XYZ file of C-alpha atoms in Angstrom:
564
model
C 23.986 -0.815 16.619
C 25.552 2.405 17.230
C 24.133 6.056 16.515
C 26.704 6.264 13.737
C 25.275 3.183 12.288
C 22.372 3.744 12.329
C 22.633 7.269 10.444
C 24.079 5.245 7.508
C 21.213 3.218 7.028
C 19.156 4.787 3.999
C 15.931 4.821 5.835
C 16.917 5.897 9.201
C 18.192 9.010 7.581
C 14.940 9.484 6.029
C 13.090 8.927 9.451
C 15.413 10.947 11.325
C 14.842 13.412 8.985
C 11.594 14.061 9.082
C 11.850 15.261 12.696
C 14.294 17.646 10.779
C 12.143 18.971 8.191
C 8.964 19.096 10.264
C 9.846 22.355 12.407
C 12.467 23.725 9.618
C 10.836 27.012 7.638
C 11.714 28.653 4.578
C 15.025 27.951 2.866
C 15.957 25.766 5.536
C 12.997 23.679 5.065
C 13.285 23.115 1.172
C 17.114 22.578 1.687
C 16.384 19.751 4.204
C 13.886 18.437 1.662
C 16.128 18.483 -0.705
C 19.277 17.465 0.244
C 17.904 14.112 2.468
C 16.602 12.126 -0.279
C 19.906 12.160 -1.976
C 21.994 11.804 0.962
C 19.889 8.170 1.469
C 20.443 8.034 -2.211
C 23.957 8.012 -1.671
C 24.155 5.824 1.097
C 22.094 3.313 -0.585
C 25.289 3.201 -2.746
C 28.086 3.259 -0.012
C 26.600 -0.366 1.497
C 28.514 -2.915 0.104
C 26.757 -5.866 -1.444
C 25.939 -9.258 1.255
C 26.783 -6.011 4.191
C 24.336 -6.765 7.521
C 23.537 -5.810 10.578
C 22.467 -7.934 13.191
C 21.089 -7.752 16.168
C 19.650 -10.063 19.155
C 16.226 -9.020 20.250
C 14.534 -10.978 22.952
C 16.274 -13.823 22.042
C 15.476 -13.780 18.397
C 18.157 -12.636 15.844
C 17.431 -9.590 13.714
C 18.891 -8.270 10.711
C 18.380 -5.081 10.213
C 19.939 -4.670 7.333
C 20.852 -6.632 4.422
C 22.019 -5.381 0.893
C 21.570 -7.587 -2.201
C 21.104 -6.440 -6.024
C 17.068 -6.613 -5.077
C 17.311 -4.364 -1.961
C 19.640 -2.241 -3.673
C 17.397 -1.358 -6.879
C 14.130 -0.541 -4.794
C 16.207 1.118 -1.914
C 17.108 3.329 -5.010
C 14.384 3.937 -6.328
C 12.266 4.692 -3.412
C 14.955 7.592 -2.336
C 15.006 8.926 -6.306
C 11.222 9.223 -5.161
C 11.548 10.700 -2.331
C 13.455 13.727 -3.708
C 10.813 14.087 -6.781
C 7.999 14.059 -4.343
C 9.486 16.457 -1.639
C 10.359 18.786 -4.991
C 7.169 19.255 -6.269
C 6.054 19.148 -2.930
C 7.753 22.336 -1.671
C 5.249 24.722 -1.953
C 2.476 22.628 0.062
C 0.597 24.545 2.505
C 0.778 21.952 5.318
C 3.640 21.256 7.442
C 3.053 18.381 8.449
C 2.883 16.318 4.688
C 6.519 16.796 4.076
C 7.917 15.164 7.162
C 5.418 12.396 7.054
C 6.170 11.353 3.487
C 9.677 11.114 4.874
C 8.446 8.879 7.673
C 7.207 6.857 4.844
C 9.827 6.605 2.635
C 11.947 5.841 5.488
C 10.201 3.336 6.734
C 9.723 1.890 2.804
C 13.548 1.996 2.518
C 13.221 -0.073 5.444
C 11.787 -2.980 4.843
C 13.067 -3.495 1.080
C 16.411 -3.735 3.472
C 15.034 -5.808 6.152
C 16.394 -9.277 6.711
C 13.872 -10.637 8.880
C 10.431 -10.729 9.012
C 10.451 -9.167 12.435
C 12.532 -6.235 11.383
C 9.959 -6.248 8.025
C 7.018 -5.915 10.064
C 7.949 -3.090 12.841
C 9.244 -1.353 9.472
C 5.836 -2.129 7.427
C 3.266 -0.665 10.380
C 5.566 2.290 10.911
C 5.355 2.638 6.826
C 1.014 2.386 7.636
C 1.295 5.201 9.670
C 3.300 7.360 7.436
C 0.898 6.704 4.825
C -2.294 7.494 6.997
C -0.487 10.794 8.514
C 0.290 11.866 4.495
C -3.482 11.301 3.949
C -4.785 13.113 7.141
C -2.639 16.090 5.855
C -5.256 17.192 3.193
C -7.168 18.139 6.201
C -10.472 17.726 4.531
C -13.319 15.454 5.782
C -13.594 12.999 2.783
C -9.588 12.568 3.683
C -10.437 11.749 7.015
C -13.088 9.848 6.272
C -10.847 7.554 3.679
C -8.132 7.287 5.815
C -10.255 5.623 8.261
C -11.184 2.795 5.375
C -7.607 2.577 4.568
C -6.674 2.285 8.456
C -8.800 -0.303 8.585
C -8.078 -2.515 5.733
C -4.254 -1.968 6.780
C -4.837 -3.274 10.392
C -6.514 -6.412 9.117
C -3.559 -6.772 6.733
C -0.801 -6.163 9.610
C -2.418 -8.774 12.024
C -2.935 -11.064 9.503
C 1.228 -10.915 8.453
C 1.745 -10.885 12.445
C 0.000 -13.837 13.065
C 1.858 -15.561 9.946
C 5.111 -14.356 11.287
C 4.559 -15.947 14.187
C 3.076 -19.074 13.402
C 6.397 -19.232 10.478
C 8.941 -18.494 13.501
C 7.337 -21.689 15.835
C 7.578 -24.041 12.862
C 11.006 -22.605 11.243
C 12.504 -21.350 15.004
C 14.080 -18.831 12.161
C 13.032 -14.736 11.989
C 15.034 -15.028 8.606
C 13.137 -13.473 5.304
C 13.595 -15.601 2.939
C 12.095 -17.360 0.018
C 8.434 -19.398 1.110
C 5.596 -21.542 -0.328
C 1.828 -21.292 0.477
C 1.987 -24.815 1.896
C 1.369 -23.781 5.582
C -1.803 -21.583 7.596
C 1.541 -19.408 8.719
C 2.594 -19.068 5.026
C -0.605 -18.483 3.435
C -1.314 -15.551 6.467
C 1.967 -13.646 5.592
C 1.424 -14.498 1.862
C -2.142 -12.546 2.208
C -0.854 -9.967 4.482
C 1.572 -8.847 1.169
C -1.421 -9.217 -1.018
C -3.186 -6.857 1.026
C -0.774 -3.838 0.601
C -0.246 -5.169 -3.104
C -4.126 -4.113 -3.971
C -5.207 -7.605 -4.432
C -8.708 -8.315 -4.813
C -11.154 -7.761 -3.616
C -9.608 -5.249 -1.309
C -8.299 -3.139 -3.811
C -10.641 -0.552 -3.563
C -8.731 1.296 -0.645
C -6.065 2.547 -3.150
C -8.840 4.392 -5.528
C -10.675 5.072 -2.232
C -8.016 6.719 -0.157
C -5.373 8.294 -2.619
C -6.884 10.659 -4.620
C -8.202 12.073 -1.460
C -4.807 13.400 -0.369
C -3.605 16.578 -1.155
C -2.197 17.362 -5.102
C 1.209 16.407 -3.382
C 0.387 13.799 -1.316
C -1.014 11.655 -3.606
C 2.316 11.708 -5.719
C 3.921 10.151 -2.696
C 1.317 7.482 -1.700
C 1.558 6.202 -5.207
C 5.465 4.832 -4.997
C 5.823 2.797 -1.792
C 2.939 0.488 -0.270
C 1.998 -1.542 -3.338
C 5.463 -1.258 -4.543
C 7.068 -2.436 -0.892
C 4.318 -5.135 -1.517
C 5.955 -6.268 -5.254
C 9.104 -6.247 -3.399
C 8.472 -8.796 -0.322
C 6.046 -10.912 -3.277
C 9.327 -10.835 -4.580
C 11.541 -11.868 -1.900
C 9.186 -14.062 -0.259
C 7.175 -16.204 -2.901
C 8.675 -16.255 -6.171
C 7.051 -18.886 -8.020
C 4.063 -19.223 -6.441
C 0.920 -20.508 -9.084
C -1.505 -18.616 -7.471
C -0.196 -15.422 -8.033
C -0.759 -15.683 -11.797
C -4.495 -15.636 -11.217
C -4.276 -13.081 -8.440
C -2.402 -11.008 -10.729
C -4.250 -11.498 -14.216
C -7.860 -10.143 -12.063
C -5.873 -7.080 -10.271
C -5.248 -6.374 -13.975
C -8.722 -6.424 -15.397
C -9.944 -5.026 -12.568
C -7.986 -2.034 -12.502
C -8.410 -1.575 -16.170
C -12.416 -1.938 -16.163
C -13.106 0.592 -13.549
C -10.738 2.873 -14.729
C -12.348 3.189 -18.118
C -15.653 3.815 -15.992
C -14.295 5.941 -13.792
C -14.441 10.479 -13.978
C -12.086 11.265 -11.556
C -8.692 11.788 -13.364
C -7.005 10.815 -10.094
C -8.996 8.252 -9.321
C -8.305 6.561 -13.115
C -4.852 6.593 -12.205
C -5.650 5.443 -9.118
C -7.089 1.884 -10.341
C -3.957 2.352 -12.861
C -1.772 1.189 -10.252
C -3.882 -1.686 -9.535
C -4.103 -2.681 -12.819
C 0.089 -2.250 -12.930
C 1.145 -4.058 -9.807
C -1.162 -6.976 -11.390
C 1.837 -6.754 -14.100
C 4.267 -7.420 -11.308
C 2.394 -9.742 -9.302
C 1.714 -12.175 -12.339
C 5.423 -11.994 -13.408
C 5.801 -13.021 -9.870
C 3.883 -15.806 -10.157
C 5.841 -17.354 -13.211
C 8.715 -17.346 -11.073
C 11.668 -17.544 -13.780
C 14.651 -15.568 -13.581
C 13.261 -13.325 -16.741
C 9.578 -13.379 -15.069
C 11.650 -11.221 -11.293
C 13.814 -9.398 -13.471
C 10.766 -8.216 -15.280
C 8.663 -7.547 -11.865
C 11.608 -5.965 -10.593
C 12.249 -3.536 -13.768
C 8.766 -2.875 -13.772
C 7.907 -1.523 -10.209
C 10.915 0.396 -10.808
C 9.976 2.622 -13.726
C 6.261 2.481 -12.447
C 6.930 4.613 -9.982
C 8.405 7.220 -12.109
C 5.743 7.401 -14.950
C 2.659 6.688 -12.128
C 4.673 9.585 -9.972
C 4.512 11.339 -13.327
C 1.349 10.985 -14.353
C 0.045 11.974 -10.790
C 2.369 14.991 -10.859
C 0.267 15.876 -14.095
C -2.793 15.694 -12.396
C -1.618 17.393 -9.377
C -0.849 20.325 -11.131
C -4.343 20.321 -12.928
C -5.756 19.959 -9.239
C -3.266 22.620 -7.997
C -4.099 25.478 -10.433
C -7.746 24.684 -10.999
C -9.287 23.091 -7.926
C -10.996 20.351 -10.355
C -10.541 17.055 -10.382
C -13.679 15.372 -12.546
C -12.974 14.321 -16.001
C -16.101 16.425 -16.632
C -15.165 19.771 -15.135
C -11.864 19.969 -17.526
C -10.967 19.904 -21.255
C -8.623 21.996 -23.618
C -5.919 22.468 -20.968
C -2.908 21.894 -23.184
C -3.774 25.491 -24.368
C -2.280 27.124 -21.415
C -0.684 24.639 -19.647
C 1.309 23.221 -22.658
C 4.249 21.758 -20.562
C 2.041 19.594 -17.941
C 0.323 18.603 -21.031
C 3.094 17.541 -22.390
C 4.968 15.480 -19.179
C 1.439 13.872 -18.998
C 1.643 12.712 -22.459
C 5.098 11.474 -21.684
C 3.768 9.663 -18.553
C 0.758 7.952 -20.743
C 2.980 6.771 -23.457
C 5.464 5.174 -20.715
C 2.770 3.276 -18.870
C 1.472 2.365 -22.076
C 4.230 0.375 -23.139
C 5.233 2.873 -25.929
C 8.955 2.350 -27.712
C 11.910 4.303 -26.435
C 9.899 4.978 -22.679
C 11.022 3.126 -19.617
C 7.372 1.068 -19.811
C 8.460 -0.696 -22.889
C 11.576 -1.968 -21.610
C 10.535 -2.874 -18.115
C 6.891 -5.054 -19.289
C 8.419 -6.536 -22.295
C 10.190 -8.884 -19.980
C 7.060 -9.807 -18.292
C 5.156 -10.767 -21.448
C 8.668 -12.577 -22.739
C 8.941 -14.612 -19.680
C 5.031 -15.799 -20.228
C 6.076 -16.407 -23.536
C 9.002 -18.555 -22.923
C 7.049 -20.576 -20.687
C 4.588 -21.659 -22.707
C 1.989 -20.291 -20.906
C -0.286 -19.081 -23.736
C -3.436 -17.925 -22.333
C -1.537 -15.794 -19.849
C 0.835 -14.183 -22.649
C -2.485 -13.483 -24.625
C -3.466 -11.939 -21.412
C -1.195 -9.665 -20.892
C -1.165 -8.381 -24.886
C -5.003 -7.524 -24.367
C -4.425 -5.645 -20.990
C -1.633 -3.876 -22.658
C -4.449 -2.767 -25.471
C -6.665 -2.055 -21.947
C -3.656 0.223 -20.261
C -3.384 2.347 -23.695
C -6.730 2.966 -23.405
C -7.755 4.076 -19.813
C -4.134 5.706 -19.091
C -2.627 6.189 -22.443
C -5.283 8.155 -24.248
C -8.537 8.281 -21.464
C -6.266 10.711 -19.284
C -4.850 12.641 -21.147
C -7.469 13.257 -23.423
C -10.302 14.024 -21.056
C -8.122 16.478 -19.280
C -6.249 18.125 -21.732
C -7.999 17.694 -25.152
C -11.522 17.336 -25.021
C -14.182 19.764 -25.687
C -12.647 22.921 -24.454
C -14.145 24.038 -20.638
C -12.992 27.486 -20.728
C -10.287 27.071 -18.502
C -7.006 28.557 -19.031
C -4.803 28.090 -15.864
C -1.431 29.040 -15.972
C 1.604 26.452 -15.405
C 2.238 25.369 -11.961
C 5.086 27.022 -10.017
C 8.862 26.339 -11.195
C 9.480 23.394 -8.194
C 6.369 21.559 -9.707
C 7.745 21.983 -13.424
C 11.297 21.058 -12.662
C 10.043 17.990 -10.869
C 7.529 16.908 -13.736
C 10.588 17.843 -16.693
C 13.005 15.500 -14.387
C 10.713 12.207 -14.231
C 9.853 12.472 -17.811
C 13.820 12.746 -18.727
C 13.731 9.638 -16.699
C 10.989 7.904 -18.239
C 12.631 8.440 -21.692
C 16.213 8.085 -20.520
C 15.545 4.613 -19.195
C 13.406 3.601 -22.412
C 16.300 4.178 -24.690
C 19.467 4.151 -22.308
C 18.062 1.006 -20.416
C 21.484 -1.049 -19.785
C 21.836 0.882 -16.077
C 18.496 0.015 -15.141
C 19.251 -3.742 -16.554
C 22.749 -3.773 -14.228
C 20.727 -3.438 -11.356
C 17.953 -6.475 -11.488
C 18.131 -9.055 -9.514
C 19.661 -11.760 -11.876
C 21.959 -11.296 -14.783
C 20.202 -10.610 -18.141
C 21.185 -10.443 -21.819
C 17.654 -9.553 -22.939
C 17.218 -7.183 -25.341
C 13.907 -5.083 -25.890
C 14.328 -3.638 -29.309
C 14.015 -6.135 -31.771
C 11.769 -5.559 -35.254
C 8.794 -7.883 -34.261
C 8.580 -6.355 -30.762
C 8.220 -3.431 -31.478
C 6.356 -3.779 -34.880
C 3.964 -5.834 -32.614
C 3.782 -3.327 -30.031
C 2.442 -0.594 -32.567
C 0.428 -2.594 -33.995
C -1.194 -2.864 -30.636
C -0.970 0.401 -29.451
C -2.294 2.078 -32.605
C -5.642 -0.175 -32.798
C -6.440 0.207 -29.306
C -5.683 3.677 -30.005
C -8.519 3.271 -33.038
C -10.437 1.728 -30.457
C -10.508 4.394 -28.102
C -12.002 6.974 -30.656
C -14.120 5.012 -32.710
C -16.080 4.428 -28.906
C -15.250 8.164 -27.605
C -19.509 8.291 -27.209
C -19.500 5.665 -25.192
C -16.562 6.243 -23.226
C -16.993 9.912 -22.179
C -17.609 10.072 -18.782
C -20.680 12.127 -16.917
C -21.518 12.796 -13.351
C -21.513 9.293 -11.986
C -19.974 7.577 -9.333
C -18.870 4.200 -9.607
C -19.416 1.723 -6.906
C -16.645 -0.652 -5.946
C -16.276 -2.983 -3.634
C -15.403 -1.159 -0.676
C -19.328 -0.173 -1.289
C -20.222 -3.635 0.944
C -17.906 -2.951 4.039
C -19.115 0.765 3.597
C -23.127 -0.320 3.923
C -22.609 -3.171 5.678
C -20.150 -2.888 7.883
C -21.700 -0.071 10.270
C -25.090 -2.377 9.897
C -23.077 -5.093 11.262
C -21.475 -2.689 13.942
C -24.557 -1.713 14.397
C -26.056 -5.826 15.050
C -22.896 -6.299 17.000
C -23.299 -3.556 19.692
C -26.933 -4.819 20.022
C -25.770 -8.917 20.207
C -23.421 -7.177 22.742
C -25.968 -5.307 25.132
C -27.899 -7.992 24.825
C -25.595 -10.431 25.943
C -24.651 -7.810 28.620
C -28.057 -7.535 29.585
C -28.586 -11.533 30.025
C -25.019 -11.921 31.755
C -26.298 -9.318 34.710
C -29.561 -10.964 34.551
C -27.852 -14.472 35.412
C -25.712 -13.111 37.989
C -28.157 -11.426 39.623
C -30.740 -14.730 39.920
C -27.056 -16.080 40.959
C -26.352 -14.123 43.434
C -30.000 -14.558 44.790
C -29.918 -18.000 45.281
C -26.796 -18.352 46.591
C -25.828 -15.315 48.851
C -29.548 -13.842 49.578
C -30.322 -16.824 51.682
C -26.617 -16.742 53.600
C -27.134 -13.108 54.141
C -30.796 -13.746 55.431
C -29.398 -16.013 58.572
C -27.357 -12.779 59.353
C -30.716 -10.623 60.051
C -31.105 -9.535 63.804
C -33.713 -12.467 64.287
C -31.799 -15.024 62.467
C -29.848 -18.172 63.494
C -26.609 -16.508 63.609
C -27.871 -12.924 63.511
C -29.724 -13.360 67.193
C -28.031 -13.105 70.891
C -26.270 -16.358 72.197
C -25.767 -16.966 75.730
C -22.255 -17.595 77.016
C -23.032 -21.380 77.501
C -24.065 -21.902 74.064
C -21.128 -20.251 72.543
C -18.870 -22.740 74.329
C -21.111 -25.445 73.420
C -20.836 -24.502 69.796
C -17.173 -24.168 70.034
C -16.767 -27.840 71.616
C -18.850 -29.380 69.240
C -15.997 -27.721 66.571
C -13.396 -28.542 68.242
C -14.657 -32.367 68.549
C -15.398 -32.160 64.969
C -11.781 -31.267 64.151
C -10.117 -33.700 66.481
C -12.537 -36.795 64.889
C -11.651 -35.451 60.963
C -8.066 -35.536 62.059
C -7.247 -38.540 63.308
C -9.536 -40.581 60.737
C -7.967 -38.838 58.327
C-alpha cells in the first residue's frame, strides 16, 4: 500500500498525527488538534462503500481496510470524538495526553475498518497501548498504579483473542472477519477476548478502576473507544449469539447496582458505561436486524452523552480539584452552564424524549419485544428505571444540587464550554432530528420512535423512578466509603499468589540444583577421580603398556567390524 494510501485511511491519519501534535506548541498545537479529527472525519466519507485494501502478509491475505454501512457509522463517530475530546482537551497541562488519545483513536478507527482478524488484532493492542499511555498521562501514582490493573486484564484479553485467531485461521485457513458462532475452543477464545474489552463480568471492574484515574481530559477520551470497539467486533463477529443476552442483562445490573453505591461522580459514570454497553451487548445477543440496528444506534449516541456527562464532571474536577459525591453540592449556582450540559447528558442516557438516548434504546427494547422474549423486555424497562436513577438524577443531583458545600467555582475555560455546548446540541439534535443517524445503521429501518404509548410509557417510567429516587434520598446519599468490587480478589490475592509462586519457584529451583548436583556426583565425580595423579589413567605408563593398550583397541575394532 503506498504512502498516499495509507494517508487516506481515517486512522492512519490519526496515528500519523499524533507524532504531529506531540512536539507542536501553542497555536500550532491546538490547530493540529483541531483540524485532524475532521480531516479523518472527512475521509471516513471519501471511501466508497465495499472499497478494500489488501495486502499479502506472510502468506496470509490482509485487508486492511474495508468500508460497509457498520464501519462507516463507528469510523464516524469515533473521529466526531476525537475532535470533542482534543477540544476540551486543549488546555491540558501534559503533552503527552493529546497525541496519545490520537494514537487511540487511530488505532480505534482501525479496527472498526479492519477486514481481518489479523489486521483487527495488531490494530486492537496498538489501541491497548494508547489507552494505557492516556492513563499514565495523569502522572499521579493511583494512575500508575491502575494502569498496571488495566495492563494486565488487557494482556490476558489480547492473548486470549490471539490464541482464538489462530486456532480460527488452522480450522478456517481464512484471516477473514466475518460473522462466527461459539461452537469451537478458537471461537469461544476470540468471543471472550471481545468480552473482555466490552466490560463483561466479572472483569468489569478495570473500567471503574482505571478511568476515573486519568486526568479531567483523559477520562473523556477513554470513555468512547475500547468498550465501544468491543460493541462493534460483538457486532461484526457474533450477532445472534444466546449467550450474550445473559452476559449482557448482568453487565447491566451490575453497572447499575454499584453505581447507586458508589461516591465518586466519575466513578458512577464509570460503572454507567458498563451498565450501557450491557444495552448493546444484549441487543447483540437477540440478533435481529432491529436488535444491530439498535446496538449500533446506541454505542453511537453513547459516546456523545457518556463523553458529555464526563465532560461535566471534568470540569467539576478541573475547577475544584474534587471528585467525591461528598465534597460537592450547590454547583449549578456558579457554574450554571456545566450544570446545565450535565443535565442534558443525564436526561439522554436516561432515555428521556427528544434526546439521542430515546431514539437509539427504544430499538433495543422493541426488538426484545418483537421477539417474544418477555422476561428480557421486562428487563430492560426496570434497568431503564435503574439508569434514571444512578445517572439521570444520582449525578447530577449530588454534584450540582444537594446541600450546598460552599463552593462557587467559576465556569471552565471557553474550549471546555464550547466542547460541552456542541455534544449536548448533538444529544438533542439526534433525539429529535434522528433520520441521519437512522441512514447510517447497518440495515434499512422504517422504525419510528415517537409514537403516543412509547413515549407515554417512557414517562411514566422515568417520572416514578424519578419518585423513587427522592422518596429514598436518606438512603441513597452517599458518605465516605469505598466500595469493593471485584477487582478486590486479584488485588489481595493475586500478589499472595505471586507471592506462593516465587516461593513454589525457588523451591523448585532449589530441588532442581539439588538433583543435579547428587547427579553430577554420581556420575562425573567418580570419572574425574580415575584422572587423580595416583589413579588408573591419572598415573605414569611405560612405553610398552601404551602400545599394549593401543593393540588391544585396535583388535577390538577390527573384531566389532567384521562381525558386524
Amino acid at each position: 500500500m503506498s504512502m498516499s494510501n495509507a494517508l487516506m485511511h481515517p486512522g492512519f491519519l490519526l496515528v500519523f498525527g499524533a507524532v504531529l501534535v506531540a512536539p507542536a506548541k501553542g497555536g500550532l498545537r491546538s490547530a493540529l488538534a483541531l483540524v485532524l479529527p475532521l480531516v479523518a472525519l472527512w475521509s471516513v466519507w471519501q471511501l466508497d462503500a465495499g472499497a478494500s485494501w489488501h495486502a499479502r502478509i506472510a502468506g496470509l491475505e490482509v485487508a486492511l481496510l474495508v468500508v460497509d454501512a457498520l464501519s462507516r457509522m463507528f469510523a464516524t463517530i469515533f473521529a466526531v470524538m476525537a475532535f470533542g475530546g482534543a477540544l476540551f482537551g486543549l488546555n491540558q497541562a501534559s503533552r503527552t495526553e493529546l497525541p496519545t488519545a490520537f494514537l487511540y483513536a487511530g488505532s480505534a478507527i482501525g479496527v472498526v475498518l479492519a477486514g481481518d482478524l489479523l489486521t483487527l488484532f495488531v490494530f486492537w493492542e496498538l489501541m491497548s497501548v494508547g489507552s494505557l499511555l492516556v492513563i499514565w498521562s495523569a502522572g499521579t501514582k493511583q494512575a500508575y498504579r491502575a494502569s498496571l490493573r488495566y495492563l494486565a486484564v488487557h494482556l490476558l484479553g489480547g492473548v486470549l483473542l490471539l490464541i482464538g485467531i489462530c486456532g480460527h485461521v488452522v480450522q478456517t485457513g481464512s484471516t477473514g472477519f466475518t460473522a462466527m458462532a461459539p461452537d469451537s475452543a478458537a471461537h469461544w477464545l476470540i468471543l471472550v477476548g471481545f468480552l473482555v474489552n466490552a466490560g463483561a463480568l466479572p472483569l468489569s471492574a478495570w473500567i471503574p478502576d482505571a478511568y476515573p484515574e486519568a486526568s479531567w481530559s483523559g477520562t473523556v477520551f477513554l470513555s468512547a473507544f475500547t468498550t465501544k470497539t468491543a460493541v462493534y467486533a460483538l457486532l461484526r463477529g457474533f450477532p445472534g449469539a444466546e449467550v450474550l443476552v445473559f452476559v449482557g442483562l448482568c453487565m447491566i445490573f451490575y453497572g447499575i447496582i454499584f453505581a447507586l453505591l458508589e461516591n465518586d461522580m466519575r466513578r458512577i459514570l464509570a460503572y454507567s458505561i458498563v451498565n450501557q454497553v450491557g444495552f448493546m451487548v444484549t441487543a447483540i445477543g437477540i440478533g435481529t436486524e432491529m436488535a444491530l440496528n439498535g446496538a449500533a444506534s446506541h454505542a453511537f449516541t453513547h459516546i456523545l452523552y457518556k463523553a458529555l456527562l464526563l465532560m461535566s464532571a471534568g470540569s467539576v474536577l478541573f475547577m475544584t480539584g474534587k471528585r467525591r459525591c461528598t465534597d460537592l453540592g450547590g454547583l449549578f449556582q456558579s457554574m450554571p452552564l456545566t450544570a446545565t450540559c450535565g443535565i442534558v447528558g443525564a436526561l439522554a442516557i436516561s432515555s428521556f424524549p427528544l434526546t439521542s438516548g430515546f431514539v437509539s434504546k427504544s430499538m433495543i427494547s422493541q426488538a426484545a419485544a418483537d421477539q417474544h422474549m418477555l422476561t428480557v423486555w421486562l428487563l430492560l424497562g426496570a434497568a431503564s428505571a435503574g439508569v434514571f436513577l444512578h445517572a439521570g438524577i444520582k449525578f447530577p443531583w449530588f454534584v450540582f444540587f444537594q446541600k450546598d458545600s460552599g463552593l462557587r467555582p467559576p465556569e471552565p475555560p471557553l474550549n471546555m464550554r464550547l466542547a460541552m455546548v456542541l455534544f449536548a446540541i448533538l444529544c438533542i439534535g439526534l433525539g429529535i432530528f434522528y433520520e441521519p443517524l437512522y441512514r447510517m445503521l447497518p440495515y434499512s429501518s422504517d422504525y419510528i420512535p415517537y409514537t403516543g404509548d412509547h413515549v407515554v410509557s417512557q414517562l411514566q417510567l422515568l417520572v416514578f423512578s424519578g419518585l423513587a429516587f427522592f422518596v429514598m434520598l436518606g438512603w441513597l446519599r452517599r458518605t465516605l466509603t469505598i466500595t469493593l468490587d471485584f477487582d478486590w480478589f486479584y488485588r489481595r490475592f493475586g500478589p499472595a499468589l505471586l507471592r506462593e509462586a516465587q516461593r513454589g519457584i525457588q523451591l523448585a529451583r532449589t530441588m532442581a540444583m539439588a538433583l543435579a548436583t547428587a547427579c553430577f556426583r554420581l556420575a562425573v565425580v567418580p570419572f574425574v577421580d580415575l584422572h587423580r595423579p595416583a589413579a588408573f589413567f591419572g598415573r605414569t605408563w611405560s612405553t610398552s603398556g601404551m602400545a599394549l593398550g593401543v593393540m588391544v583397541i585396535l583388535l577390538a575394532y577390527l573384531v566389532g567390524y567384521y562381525v558386524w
